[in-house]
Amino acid sequence: PFVVGGLLGAPVIARELESGSGRLTWSLTGGRLRWLVWRIAPLLLLLLTALIPAAIAGNRLLAEQKLLDPTYNFASGQIRGAPLVARGFAMFGVAILAGVAVRRRLPALVMTSIVGVLLYSALDWISMGGHWMTPDVLGPAAQGTTTRPGSAELTEALEAPDGSFHLAYEVALANGFPRLTASGDLIALDPTFTAWYTERGYRYVLIGWDASRYPEVVFRETAVLLGIGLGAIVVAGAALRRARPG
């Protein structure tokens, strides 16, 4: 979706501004903003025509081949359903803004690519770090927990008596235990450290998001991405309106 949105947005807008043909059509269409709207509308329609069927097909593929309910399942959640469409729209808005700001096709594509990588990395960090919402305790980590199908496992951690979560090696280091290994689960299973945190009410657990919370994550991610795309288009319109001819 990032590639499709970027390729549809940046080259078209930047090409007309780079060649100067945009200035001619401004007078024919009634102004810069109207020109921008007339350029964006068919591109957006093409984008949605490409991504919506792909989003629906992704859900059906998950249901038919893996026999999983796509409504309550984190599997392949970023490349199907609403998140796929929202990611494409966000990148489309960023590409439009880059085209208006740079007014050169190649630099606009480069800028769009850089922002796309940063945006994708940020989304991955938010998702894998459990920052969309507070993680759930999926079960005890040290007993080969079998989680509910469709749940998203984030990491193993120590749950403190106050309900907060901490990586095992961070707790060990903060309380004078040597860092035995970079792997938190091996530290948590060290007999001396295990006895220490058990006495203090800590639990060694597997945290993540239960499958029932997938719609909530989808709603939050989709809302943020649509906001980014729409905000970028609004900023592009304001920048184009204030830009000097040339």
PDB file of N, CA and C in Angstrom, residues 26 57 67 69 78 143 155 241:
ATOM      1  N   TRP A  26      -4.536  26.344 -13.834  1.00  0.00           N
ATOM      2  CA  TRP A  26      -5.123  27.064 -12.702  1.00  0.00           C
ATOM      3  C   TRP A  26      -6.164  28.065 -13.205  1.00  0.00           C
ATOM      4  N   ALA A  57      -9.865  -9.260  -0.322  1.00  0.00           N
ATOM      5  CA  ALA A  57      -9.294 -10.557  -0.698  1.00  0.00           C
ATOM      6  C   ALA A  57      -8.384 -11.094   0.400  1.00  0.00           C
ATOM      7  N   LEU A  67      -8.542 -20.961   7.829  1.00  0.00           N
ATOM      8  CA  LEU A  67      -9.737 -21.220   8.634  1.00  0.00           C
ATOM      9  C   LEU A  67      -9.744 -20.372   9.907  1.00  0.00           C
ATOM     10  N   ASP A  69     -10.924 -16.534  11.726  1.00  0.00           N
ATOM     11  CA  ASP A  69     -11.855 -15.417  11.642  1.00  0.00           C
ATOM     12  C   ASP A  69     -11.061 -14.125  11.466  1.00  0.00           C
ATOM     13  N   GLN A  78      -1.556  -6.238   8.922  1.00  0.00           N
ATOM     14  CA  GLN A  78      -1.103  -5.022   8.269  1.00  0.00           C
ATOM     15  C   GLN A  78      -1.296  -5.032   6.757  1.00  0.00           C
ATOM     16  N   GLN A 143       5.560 -21.969  31.065  1.00  0.00           N
ATOM     17  CA  GLN A 143       4.894 -23.270  31.022  1.00  0.00           C
ATOM     18  C   GLN A 143       4.390 -23.624  29.629  1.00  0.00           C
ATOM     19  N   THR A 155       5.865 -10.146  23.856  1.00  0.00           N
ATOM     20  CA  THR A 155       7.116 -10.550  24.493  1.00  0.00           C
ATOM     21  C   THR A 155       6.827 -11.228  25.824  1.00  0.00           C
ATOM     22  N   ARG A 241      -1.618  27.097  -2.213  1.00  0.00           N
ATOM     23  CA  ARG A 241      -2.338  28.370  -2.266  1.00  0.00           C
ATOM     24  C   ARG A 241      -1.425  29.547  -1.952  1.00  0.00           C
TER      25      ARG A 241
END
